[in-house]
Amino acid sequence: MMVTKTRFISNPTSSYQPRRPARRRALIAMAAALSLAGAGVGAWTFLTPGPAVQGLADGTFLDGRKAAQLSAYLNAKAAGRKDKVRVTLDGTVVPVTTEGARLKLGIPRLGEGKHTLVVAGDSSLPFASYQKVVGFTVDTKAPTLKVTDPVVKNPASPVTVTGKASTDAKVTVDGKEVPVDKSGAFKIKVPKGTPSVTISAVDRAGNTTSRTVSTRGRRPMIRAAHITAIGWGDKTLHNNILTLVRSGKLNAVELDIKDEDGEVGYASQVPLAREIGAAKGYYDARKAIAELHAAGAQVIGRIVAFRDPKLGAAAWKAGRRNQVVQTPSGEAYNGGHYGNLSFTNFADPAVRKYNRDLAVEAAQLGFDDILYDYVRRPDGPLSRMRFPGIGSATPEQSITSFVADTRTALRPHNKYLGVSVFGIAATRPLEIAQDIKALVKVSDYIAPMVYPSHWGPGEYGVANPDTAPYAIVQRSLADFARLAKGTQTEIVPWLQDFSMGSRYGPTQVAEQIKAAAANKMDSFILWNAGARYQGAALQQIAAH
């Protein structure tokens, strides 16, 4: 406030009136302040610290939630008369209202960036005013965080994880803070045997970005054979596969979780599986896994993802038609030769969640791997089908994002994720929406179905692939090896152990295994719909 200088003339005749000590101290302090503020000038300005702004401190960083909920107040007694209080935010006047013993500042919706709140008014002290300046920042953007998938050369050694975060962020690995240099880069060693770590970057406003990174490296070698849920209940088939495991010719078994009919082999507790009657309980999952583990086999759980007539029929009947692949006119697409309602819509959130929930449940039950099958669009011209909810994404991008989402969901459970693909996908990714170059980045292994009987004449320069198992398998897998180069994603081919045209005996099966090995692929999964495998084609797995 402006205080005009006044000349005081003492009255020698007046009697002395003693002042109270507190009053005397206040006057002395005020006089000292006045003299410091502008003695000899036309006006004095006496500034006091002013009232504190309750709910907002100078230098504060607010995230989006805190900014939206911000309430700021002044103590009414300390602030003085409301009509003398002036508040501005970034130069714009802010309304002030009385709420009991407080004055509420009407803070408007805050935008991103730095802000300045200025509170000014007359002090309760005589000849004094105050001005309070509070600077703060609204930051709603999550910090950047890039983590390089670690290269694991020796699982028995510590793993080095490197990355880079926003320079204003604090970085933690599994809750423990790690050093970050001026550029935001960090480098840490993870103890051997750690399956995954969660890295988080938290900025000054509290915004957080997290990534869970696998530190297991490549999927170790597996040699497996397929068996259906119903087949597992057949004592003869069951025992034949266990014999191959115990003899050291197989070290894994692929056991169906959800099959081509949409039936879940065990008594799943996933709500949608129970709602549509898909949970059949053909086998006890925990018991089957325990038996296979005891025999020395890992257990690969196969989920037939989007070929699901069980879900398709139930969804269509219930009016949830967006869960089914449609024709341009809105009818159910007939799925090529698979029949009406056979293909569910991979772009639909509920369909994606259903398959992902089954994968997570299986991981919790003890399956070592989740292997997706039919993770694709139906056969046929793309112009004849529609995928409600796909937006601007291509079918290939939608399929890849689904696999990536599942991998993220599985990482806390320390499980591997595989993706079964057509043999033609290496060179024709658009035919069934399987982009191998993208899928190798979001999975632990790709399982191409390179069955010789499924190739047409002349493919890869092979006149009759069905009668040339080595040539067609070796040449087709070379393309998959090329697309996976530079990643830690393995190629684990499905190989043919059945006759379809030509008769396939142990020699033909062994030729395919040799063809895979020629591409440095020691892993494979054998397919026989009836789970009858030719052990004579298999060699004992060498001890490592």
Coordinates of C-alpha atoms in Angstrom, one line a residue:
M1 CA 0.0 0.0 0.0
M2 CA 1.1 3.6 -0.4
V3 CA 1.9 5.4 2.9
T4 CA 2.4 9.3 2.7
K5 CA 5.2 10.7 4.8
T6 CA 3.9 12.7 7.8
R7 CA 5.9 15.1 10.0
F8 CA 5.3 14.4 13.7
I9 CA 6.0 17.3 16.2
S10 CA 6.4 16.4 19.8
N11 CA 4.4 18.3 22.5
P12 CA 6.7 19.1 25.3
T13 CA 3.8 19.7 27.7
S14 CA 2.2 16.4 27.2
S15 CA 2.6 13.8 29.9
Y16 CA 4.5 10.6 29.2
Q17 CA 2.2 7.6 28.5
P18 CA 4.1 4.2 28.8
R19 CA 3.3 1.7 25.9
R20 CA 2.7 -2.0 26.2
P21 CA 5.9 -3.9 25.2
A22 CA 4.2 -5.8 22.4
R23 CA 2.8 -2.7 20.8
R24 CA 6.1 -1.0 21.2
R25 CA 7.9 -3.8 19.4
A26 CA 5.5 -3.8 16.6
L27 CA 5.9 0.0 16.0
I28 CA 9.7 -0.3 16.1
A29 CA 9.6 -3.2 13.6
M30 CA 7.2 -1.2 11.4
A31 CA 9.4 1.9 11.6
A32 CA 12.4 -0.1 10.7
A33 CA 10.6 -1.6 7.7
L34 CA 9.4 1.8 6.6
S35 CA 12.8 3.3 6.8
L36 CA 14.3 0.4 4.8
A37 CA 11.5 0.6 2.3
G38 CA 11.9 4.1 1.1
A39 CA 13.2 6.8 3.5
G40 CA 13.6 10.0 1.6
V41 CA 11.2 8.9 -1.2
G42 CA 7.7 10.3 -1.8
A43 CA 6.0 7.1 -0.5
W44 CA 6.8 4.1 1.6
T45 CA 5.8 0.5 0.7
F46 CA 5.7 -2.0 3.5
L47 CA 5.5 -5.6 2.3
T48 CA 4.8 -8.5 4.6
P49 CA 5.2 -12.2 3.7
G50 CA 1.5 -12.6 3.3
P51 CA -0.7 -15.6 4.0
A52 CA 0.3 -19.1 2.8
V53 CA -1.6 -20.6 -0.1
Q54 CA -3.1 -23.7 1.3
G55 CA -3.2 -26.7 -1.0
L56 CA -0.5 -25.4 -3.4
A57 CA 3.2 -25.0 -2.7
D58 CA 5.7 -23.1 -4.7
G59 CA 7.6 -25.4 -7.1
T60 CA 4.9 -28.1 -7.1
F61 CA 4.5 -30.5 -10.1
L62 CA 1.0 -31.8 -10.7
D63 CA -0.1 -34.7 -12.8
G64 CA -3.4 -34.8 -14.6
R65 CA -5.4 -36.1 -11.7
K66 CA -4.0 -33.7 -9.1
A67 CA -4.4 -30.8 -11.5
A68 CA -8.1 -31.6 -12.0
Q69 CA -8.7 -31.9 -8.3
L70 CA -6.7 -28.9 -7.2
S71 CA -8.3 -26.7 -4.5
A72 CA -6.4 -23.7 -3.1
Y73 CA -7.3 -21.5 -0.1
L74 CA -6.2 -18.6 2.0
N75 CA -6.6 -18.1 5.7
A76 CA -9.3 -15.4 5.8
K77 CA -7.9 -13.7 8.9
A78 CA -4.3 -13.6 7.5
A79 CA -5.5 -12.5 4.0
G80 CA -7.5 -9.5 5.2
R81 CA -10.7 -8.1 3.7
K82 CA -11.9 -10.2 0.8
D83 CA -12.6 -7.1 -1.3
K84 CA -9.0 -6.1 -1.0
V85 CA -7.6 -9.5 -2.0
R86 CA -6.5 -9.7 -5.7
V87 CA -5.6 -13.1 -7.1
T88 CA -4.3 -13.8 -10.7
L89 CA -3.3 -16.9 -12.5
D90 CA -1.0 -16.3 -15.4
G91 CA -2.2 -12.7 -15.4
T92 CA -5.9 -13.5 -15.4
V93 CA -8.0 -12.6 -12.4
V94 CA -9.2 -15.5 -10.3
P95 CA -12.5 -15.2 -8.3
V96 CA -12.3 -15.5 -4.5
T97 CA -15.2 -16.7 -2.4
T98 CA -15.6 -17.1 1.4
E99 CA -15.9 -20.5 2.9
G100 CA -16.0 -20.2 6.7
A101 CA -12.6 -19.1 8.0
R102 CA -11.1 -19.5 4.5
L103 CA -11.1 -17.8 1.2
K104 CA -11.3 -20.2 -1.7
L105 CA -9.5 -19.4 -4.9
G106 CA -11.5 -20.3 -8.0
I107 CA -8.7 -22.1 -9.9
P108 CA -9.9 -22.7 -13.5
R109 CA -9.1 -25.9 -15.6
L110 CA -5.3 -26.0 -15.8
G111 CA -3.5 -26.7 -19.0
E112 CA -0.2 -28.4 -19.6
G113 CA 3.0 -26.4 -18.6
K114 CA 4.2 -23.8 -16.1
H115 CA 1.8 -21.5 -14.2
T116 CA 2.1 -18.5 -11.9
L117 CA -0.4 -17.7 -9.1
V118 CA -0.1 -14.2 -7.6
V119 CA -2.0 -13.3 -4.4
A120 CA -1.9 -9.6 -3.3
G121 CA -3.8 -7.6 -0.7
D122 CA -3.7 -5.4 2.4
S123 CA -2.1 -6.9 5.5
S124 CA -3.8 -6.9 8.9
L125 CA -0.8 -4.9 10.1
P126 CA -1.1 -1.1 9.7
F127 CA 0.5 0.5 6.6
A128 CA 1.3 -2.9 5.1
S129 CA 0.5 -4.9 2.1
Y130 CA 1.5 -8.3 0.8
Q131 CA 2.2 -10.2 -2.4
K132 CA 2.6 -14.0 -2.6
V133 CA 3.9 -15.6 -5.8
V134 CA 3.5 -19.4 -6.3
G135 CA 5.0 -21.0 -9.3
F136 CA 3.9 -24.6 -10.3
T137 CA 3.9 -27.0 -13.2
V138 CA 1.1 -29.2 -14.7
D139 CA 2.6 -32.3 -16.3
T140 CA 0.2 -34.9 -17.6
K141 CA 2.5 -36.7 -20.0
A142 CA 4.0 -40.0 -18.9
P143 CA 7.8 -40.2 -19.1
T144 CA 9.4 -41.9 -22.0
L145 CA 11.0 -45.3 -21.2
K146 CA 12.8 -47.4 -23.8
V147 CA 14.3 -50.8 -22.7
T148 CA 16.3 -53.0 -25.0
D149 CA 15.4 -56.7 -24.8
P150 CA 18.5 -58.3 -23.3
V151 CA 20.6 -60.7 -25.2
V152 CA 21.0 -63.8 -23.0
K153 CA 23.9 -65.9 -24.1
N154 CA 24.3 -67.9 -21.0
P155 CA 21.2 -68.5 -18.7
A156 CA 23.6 -69.4 -15.9
S157 CA 25.1 -65.9 -15.8
P158 CA 23.7 -62.5 -14.7
V159 CA 21.8 -60.6 -17.4
T160 CA 22.5 -57.0 -18.3
V161 CA 19.5 -54.8 -19.0
T162 CA 19.9 -51.4 -20.6
G163 CA 17.5 -48.6 -21.4
K164 CA 16.8 -44.9 -21.4
A165 CA 14.1 -42.8 -19.7
S166 CA 13.1 -39.1 -19.6
T167 CA 15.9 -37.1 -17.9
D168 CA 13.5 -35.9 -15.2
A169 CA 12.4 -39.4 -14.2
K170 CA 13.4 -41.7 -11.4
V171 CA 14.0 -45.2 -12.6
T172 CA 13.3 -48.3 -10.5
V173 CA 13.8 -52.0 -11.3
D174 CA 11.5 -54.3 -9.3
G175 CA 10.9 -51.3 -6.9
K176 CA 14.6 -50.6 -6.3
E177 CA 16.0 -47.3 -7.6
V178 CA 18.9 -47.5 -10.1
P179 CA 21.4 -44.8 -11.2
V180 CA 20.6 -42.8 -14.3
D181 CA 23.0 -40.6 -16.2
K182 CA 22.4 -37.1 -17.5
S183 CA 20.9 -38.4 -20.7
G184 CA 18.5 -40.7 -18.8
A185 CA 20.4 -43.9 -19.7
F186 CA 20.7 -46.7 -17.2
K187 CA 22.4 -50.1 -17.1
I188 CA 21.8 -52.8 -14.5
K189 CA 22.7 -56.5 -14.0
V190 CA 19.9 -58.9 -13.1
P191 CA 20.8 -62.0 -11.1
K192 CA 20.9 -65.3 -13.0
G193 CA 17.7 -67.2 -12.9
T194 CA 15.5 -64.1 -12.8
P195 CA 12.6 -64.7 -15.3
S196 CA 11.6 -61.1 -15.7
V197 CA 12.0 -57.6 -14.3
T198 CA 9.6 -54.7 -14.1
I199 CA 11.2 -51.3 -14.9
S200 CA 9.4 -48.1 -14.0
A201 CA 10.1 -44.4 -14.8
V202 CA 8.4 -41.9 -12.5
D203 CA 8.6 -38.2 -13.2
R204 CA 8.3 -35.3 -10.7
A205 CA 4.6 -35.1 -11.2
G206 CA 4.1 -38.8 -10.4
N207 CA 3.4 -39.9 -14.0
T208 CA 4.6 -43.5 -14.5
T209 CA 5.6 -45.6 -17.4
S210 CA 6.4 -49.3 -16.8
R211 CA 7.7 -52.2 -18.8
T212 CA 8.1 -55.8 -17.8
V213 CA 11.1 -57.4 -19.7
S214 CA 11.9 -61.0 -20.0
T215 CA 15.4 -61.9 -18.9
R216 CA 15.2 -65.6 -19.8
G217 CA 16.5 -65.3 -23.3
R218 CA 15.6 -67.7 -26.1
R219 CA 13.1 -70.5 -25.5
P220 CA 15.2 -73.7 -24.8
M221 CA 15.0 -76.6 -27.2
I222 CA 11.7 -78.5 -27.2
R223 CA 10.7 -81.6 -29.0
A224 CA 7.0 -82.2 -28.6
A225 CA 4.0 -84.1 -29.9
H226 CA 0.4 -83.0 -30.0
I227 CA -2.5 -84.6 -28.2
T228 CA -6.1 -83.5 -27.9
A229 CA -8.0 -83.0 -24.6
I230 CA -10.1 -86.1 -25.3
G231 CA -7.1 -88.0 -26.5
W232 CA -5.4 -87.4 -23.2
G233 CA -8.2 -89.4 -21.6
D234 CA -7.5 -92.4 -23.8
K235 CA -5.2 -94.7 -21.8
T236 CA -3.4 -96.1 -24.9
L237 CA -2.7 -92.7 -26.5
H238 CA -1.8 -91.2 -23.2
N239 CA 0.7 -94.0 -22.3
N240 CA 2.3 -94.0 -25.8
I241 CA 3.2 -90.4 -25.5
L242 CA 4.5 -90.8 -22.0
T243 CA 6.7 -93.7 -23.3
L244 CA 8.3 -91.4 -25.9
V245 CA 9.0 -88.9 -23.1
R246 CA 10.4 -91.4 -20.7
S247 CA 12.6 -92.9 -23.4
G248 CA 14.2 -89.5 -24.0
K249 CA 12.8 -89.0 -27.5
L250 CA 10.5 -86.1 -26.5
N251 CA 10.9 -83.5 -23.8
A252 CA 7.5 -81.8 -24.2
V253 CA 3.9 -82.5 -24.9
E254 CA 1.4 -80.2 -26.6
L255 CA -1.9 -80.6 -24.8
D256 CA -5.0 -78.8 -26.1
I257 CA -6.5 -76.1 -23.9
K258 CA -9.2 -74.8 -26.4
D259 CA -9.6 -76.8 -29.6
E260 CA -11.1 -76.2 -33.1
D261 CA -14.6 -76.7 -31.8
G262 CA -14.2 -74.0 -29.2
E263 CA -14.2 -76.5 -26.4
V264 CA -11.9 -76.0 -23.4
G265 CA -10.5 -79.3 -22.3
Y266 CA -10.4 -78.7 -18.6
A267 CA -13.0 -77.2 -16.2
S268 CA -12.0 -73.6 -16.9
Q269 CA -13.1 -70.9 -14.4
V270 CA -13.0 -68.2 -17.0
P271 CA -16.5 -66.6 -16.8
L272 CA -17.2 -66.5 -20.6
A273 CA -16.1 -70.2 -21.0
R274 CA -18.6 -71.2 -18.4
E275 CA -21.3 -68.9 -19.7
I276 CA -21.2 -70.4 -23.2
G277 CA -20.7 -74.0 -22.1
A278 CA -17.2 -74.3 -23.5
A279 CA -15.6 -75.6 -20.3
K280 CA -15.9 -79.4 -20.7
G281 CA -13.5 -80.9 -18.1
Y282 CA -12.2 -83.7 -20.3
Y283 CA -9.1 -83.8 -18.1
D284 CA -7.8 -82.4 -14.8
A285 CA -5.3 -79.7 -15.8
R286 CA -3.2 -79.7 -12.6
K287 CA -3.1 -83.5 -12.5
A288 CA -2.1 -83.8 -16.2
I289 CA 0.6 -81.2 -15.8
A290 CA 2.0 -82.8 -12.7
E291 CA 2.1 -86.3 -14.4
L292 CA 3.9 -84.8 -17.5
H293 CA 6.4 -82.9 -15.3
A294 CA 7.1 -86.0 -13.3
A295 CA 7.8 -87.9 -16.5
G296 CA 10.3 -85.2 -17.6
A297 CA 8.1 -83.3 -20.1
Q298 CA 7.3 -79.6 -20.3
V299 CA 3.6 -78.9 -21.1
I300 CA 2.6 -76.7 -24.0
G301 CA -1.0 -75.5 -23.9
R302 CA -2.5 -75.0 -27.3
I303 CA -5.3 -72.4 -27.6
V304 CA -7.1 -72.3 -30.9
A305 CA -7.8 -68.6 -30.8
F306 CA -10.2 -67.2 -33.4
R307 CA -11.6 -70.3 -35.0
D308 CA -14.2 -70.8 -32.3
P309 CA -17.7 -71.9 -33.4
K310 CA -18.7 -72.3 -29.8
L311 CA -18.2 -68.6 -29.0
G312 CA -19.4 -67.6 -32.5
A313 CA -22.8 -69.3 -32.2
A314 CA -23.3 -68.1 -28.6
A315 CA -22.4 -64.5 -29.4
W316 CA -24.6 -64.4 -32.5
K317 CA -27.6 -65.8 -30.6
A318 CA -27.1 -63.3 -27.8
G319 CA -27.0 -60.4 -30.2
R320 CA -23.3 -59.7 -29.7
R321 CA -22.7 -59.9 -33.5
N322 CA -19.6 -57.8 -33.5
Q323 CA -17.8 -60.8 -31.9
V324 CA -18.1 -62.6 -35.2
V325 CA -16.4 -62.0 -38.6
Q326 CA -19.0 -60.6 -40.9
T327 CA -19.7 -60.0 -44.6
P328 CA -19.9 -56.4 -45.8
S329 CA -23.7 -56.6 -45.5
G330 CA -23.5 -57.6 -41.8
E331 CA -24.2 -61.4 -42.1
A332 CA -21.9 -64.0 -40.5
Y333 CA -19.0 -64.8 -42.7
N334 CA -19.0 -68.5 -43.6
G335 CA -15.3 -69.0 -42.7
G336 CA -14.5 -70.6 -46.0
H337 CA -14.9 -74.4 -45.7
Y338 CA -15.1 -74.1 -41.9
G339 CA -18.8 -73.2 -41.8
N340 CA -21.0 -70.3 -40.6
L341 CA -20.0 -68.7 -37.3
S342 CA -16.8 -70.5 -37.2
F343 CA -14.5 -67.5 -37.0
T344 CA -14.7 -65.0 -34.2
N345 CA -13.6 -61.4 -34.7
F346 CA -10.0 -60.8 -33.6
A347 CA -10.6 -57.1 -33.5
D348 CA -13.4 -57.3 -30.9
P349 CA -12.2 -56.5 -27.3
A350 CA -14.3 -59.3 -25.7
V351 CA -13.0 -62.0 -28.0
R352 CA -9.4 -60.9 -27.4
K353 CA -10.0 -60.8 -23.7
Y354 CA -11.5 -64.3 -23.7
N355 CA -8.5 -65.9 -25.3
R356 CA -6.1 -63.8 -23.2
D357 CA -7.9 -64.8 -20.0
L358 CA -7.6 -68.5 -21.0
A359 CA -3.9 -68.0 -21.6
V360 CA -3.4 -66.4 -18.2
E361 CA -5.5 -69.1 -16.4
A362 CA -3.5 -71.8 -18.1
A363 CA -0.2 -70.1 -17.0
Q364 CA -1.5 -70.1 -13.4
L365 CA -2.4 -73.8 -13.6
G366 CA 1.1 -74.6 -14.5
F367 CA 1.4 -74.9 -18.3
D368 CA 4.9 -74.0 -19.3
D369 CA 4.0 -72.5 -22.7
I370 CA 1.0 -71.0 -24.3
L371 CA 0.8 -71.8 -28.1
Y372 CA -1.8 -69.9 -30.1
D373 CA -3.2 -71.5 -33.2
Y374 CA -5.7 -70.0 -35.7
V375 CA -4.4 -66.6 -34.7
R376 CA -5.4 -65.3 -38.1
R377 CA -8.2 -64.1 -40.2
P378 CA -10.4 -66.5 -42.2
D379 CA -9.4 -67.7 -45.7
G380 CA -10.8 -65.8 -48.6
P381 CA -10.8 -62.4 -50.2
L382 CA -10.5 -59.6 -47.7
S383 CA -13.2 -57.7 -49.6
R384 CA -15.8 -60.3 -48.6
M385 CA -15.3 -59.9 -44.8
R386 CA -15.6 -57.2 -42.2
F387 CA -14.1 -56.9 -38.7
P388 CA -16.2 -54.6 -36.5
G389 CA -14.0 -52.4 -34.3
I390 CA -10.8 -52.8 -36.2
G391 CA -10.7 -49.0 -36.9
S392 CA -7.7 -47.9 -39.0
A393 CA -5.6 -50.9 -38.2
T394 CA -4.9 -53.6 -40.8
P395 CA -5.8 -57.2 -39.9
E396 CA -2.0 -58.0 -39.6
Q397 CA -1.6 -55.1 -37.1
S398 CA -4.6 -56.2 -35.1
I399 CA -3.4 -59.8 -34.9
T400 CA 0.1 -58.6 -33.8
S401 CA -1.2 -56.3 -31.1
F402 CA -3.3 -59.2 -29.7
V403 CA -0.2 -61.4 -29.4
A404 CA 1.7 -58.5 -27.9
D405 CA -1.0 -58.0 -25.3
T406 CA -1.0 -61.7 -24.4
R407 CA 2.8 -61.7 -24.0
T408 CA 2.6 -58.7 -21.6
A409 CA -0.1 -60.6 -19.6
L410 CA 2.0 -63.7 -19.4
R411 CA 5.3 -62.2 -18.4
P412 CA 4.6 -62.0 -14.6
H413 CA 3.9 -65.8 -14.8
N414 CA 7.2 -66.7 -16.4
K415 CA 5.8 -68.5 -19.4
Y416 CA 6.7 -68.7 -23.0
L417 CA 4.4 -67.6 -25.8
G418 CA 4.4 -69.3 -29.2
V419 CA 2.4 -68.5 -32.4
S420 CA 1.4 -71.1 -34.9
V421 CA 1.4 -69.8 -38.5
F422 CA 0.9 -71.0 -42.0
G423 CA 3.9 -71.9 -44.0
I424 CA 3.0 -69.4 -46.7
A425 CA 3.0 -66.5 -44.1
A426 CA 6.8 -66.0 -44.6
T427 CA 6.2 -64.9 -48.1
R428 CA 2.5 -64.0 -48.2
P429 CA 1.6 -62.3 -44.9
L430 CA -1.5 -60.6 -46.2
E431 CA -3.3 -63.9 -47.2
I432 CA -4.3 -64.8 -43.6
A433 CA -3.0 -61.7 -41.7
Q434 CA 0.2 -63.2 -40.2
D435 CA 3.0 -60.8 -40.5
I436 CA 6.0 -62.8 -39.4
K437 CA 8.4 -59.9 -39.3
A438 CA 6.1 -58.2 -36.8
L439 CA 5.1 -61.4 -34.9
V440 CA 8.8 -62.3 -34.1
K441 CA 9.0 -59.1 -32.1
V442 CA 6.1 -60.0 -29.8
S443 CA 6.5 -63.7 -29.2
D444 CA 9.0 -66.2 -27.9
Y445 CA 8.7 -68.5 -30.8
I446 CA 7.0 -68.9 -34.1
A447 CA 5.6 -72.4 -35.0
P448 CA 5.2 -72.6 -38.8
M449 CA 3.1 -75.4 -40.2
V450 CA 5.3 -76.6 -43.0
Y451 CA 3.6 -80.0 -43.6
P452 CA 4.8 -81.2 -47.0
S453 CA 1.3 -82.4 -47.9
H454 CA -0.1 -78.9 -47.5
W455 CA 2.2 -77.2 -50.2
G456 CA 1.0 -76.9 -53.8
P457 CA 3.0 -78.2 -56.7
G458 CA 6.0 -76.0 -57.6
E459 CA 6.3 -74.2 -54.2
Y460 CA 9.9 -73.3 -53.5
G461 CA 10.8 -75.0 -56.8
V462 CA 9.7 -78.4 -55.6
A463 CA 7.6 -80.2 -58.2
N464 CA 5.7 -82.4 -55.7
P465 CA 6.3 -81.3 -52.1
D466 CA 4.4 -84.2 -50.5
T467 CA 7.0 -86.6 -51.9
A468 CA 10.0 -84.4 -51.1
P469 CA 9.8 -83.7 -47.3
Y470 CA 13.4 -82.6 -46.9
A471 CA 13.5 -80.2 -49.8
I472 CA 10.2 -78.4 -49.0
V473 CA 10.8 -78.1 -45.3
Q474 CA 14.4 -77.0 -45.6
R475 CA 13.6 -74.3 -48.1
S476 CA 10.5 -72.9 -46.5
L477 CA 12.1 -72.8 -43.0
A478 CA 15.0 -70.9 -44.5
D479 CA 12.6 -68.0 -45.0
F480 CA 11.4 -68.1 -41.4
A481 CA 15.0 -68.1 -40.2
R482 CA 15.7 -65.0 -42.3
L483 CA 12.7 -63.2 -40.8
A484 CA 13.7 -64.1 -37.2
K485 CA 17.4 -63.1 -37.7
G486 CA 18.5 -60.5 -35.2
T487 CA 15.8 -61.4 -32.7
Q488 CA 15.7 -63.9 -29.8
T489 CA 12.6 -65.5 -31.2
E490 CA 13.0 -69.2 -32.0
I491 CA 11.5 -71.0 -34.9
V492 CA 9.8 -74.2 -33.7
P493 CA 8.2 -75.9 -36.8
W494 CA 5.2 -78.1 -36.8
L495 CA 6.2 -81.3 -38.7
Q496 CA 4.0 -83.9 -40.3
D497 CA 3.6 -87.3 -38.8
F498 CA 0.6 -88.4 -40.7
S499 CA -0.2 -89.5 -44.3
M500 CA -2.2 -87.3 -46.6
G501 CA -1.6 -88.4 -50.1
S502 CA 1.8 -90.1 -49.8
R503 CA 2.4 -92.6 -47.1
Y504 CA 4.5 -91.1 -44.3
G505 CA 6.7 -93.5 -42.3
P506 CA 9.7 -92.9 -40.0
T507 CA 11.9 -92.0 -42.9
Q508 CA 9.7 -89.1 -44.1
V509 CA 9.3 -87.8 -40.5
A510 CA 13.1 -88.0 -40.0
E511 CA 13.7 -86.2 -43.2
Q512 CA 11.7 -83.2 -42.0
I513 CA 13.6 -83.2 -38.7
K514 CA 16.9 -83.1 -40.6
A515 CA 15.6 -80.3 -42.8
A516 CA 14.9 -78.2 -39.7
A517 CA 18.3 -78.9 -38.3
A518 CA 19.8 -77.7 -41.5
N519 CA 18.4 -74.3 -40.6
K520 CA 19.8 -74.6 -37.1
M521 CA 16.4 -75.4 -35.7
D522 CA 16.6 -78.2 -33.1
S523 CA 13.1 -77.8 -31.8
F524 CA 9.9 -79.1 -33.4
I525 CA 6.4 -80.2 -32.7
L526 CA 4.9 -83.3 -34.3
W527 CA 1.3 -83.3 -35.5
N528 CA -0.9 -86.3 -35.8
A529 CA -4.6 -85.7 -35.2
G530 CA -5.0 -89.2 -33.6
A531 CA -1.8 -88.8 -31.5
R532 CA -0.2 -91.9 -33.0
Y533 CA 3.5 -91.1 -33.4
Q534 CA 6.3 -93.1 -35.0
G535 CA 9.0 -93.3 -32.3
A536 CA 11.4 -94.9 -34.8
A537 CA 11.7 -91.5 -36.5
L538 CA 13.0 -89.9 -33.4
Q539 CA 16.5 -90.0 -31.9
Q540 CA 17.2 -89.6 -28.2
I541 CA 17.7 -86.1 -27.1
A542 CA 21.4 -85.5 -26.2
A543 CA 22.0 -84.5 -22.6
H544 CA 23.1 -80.8 -22.2

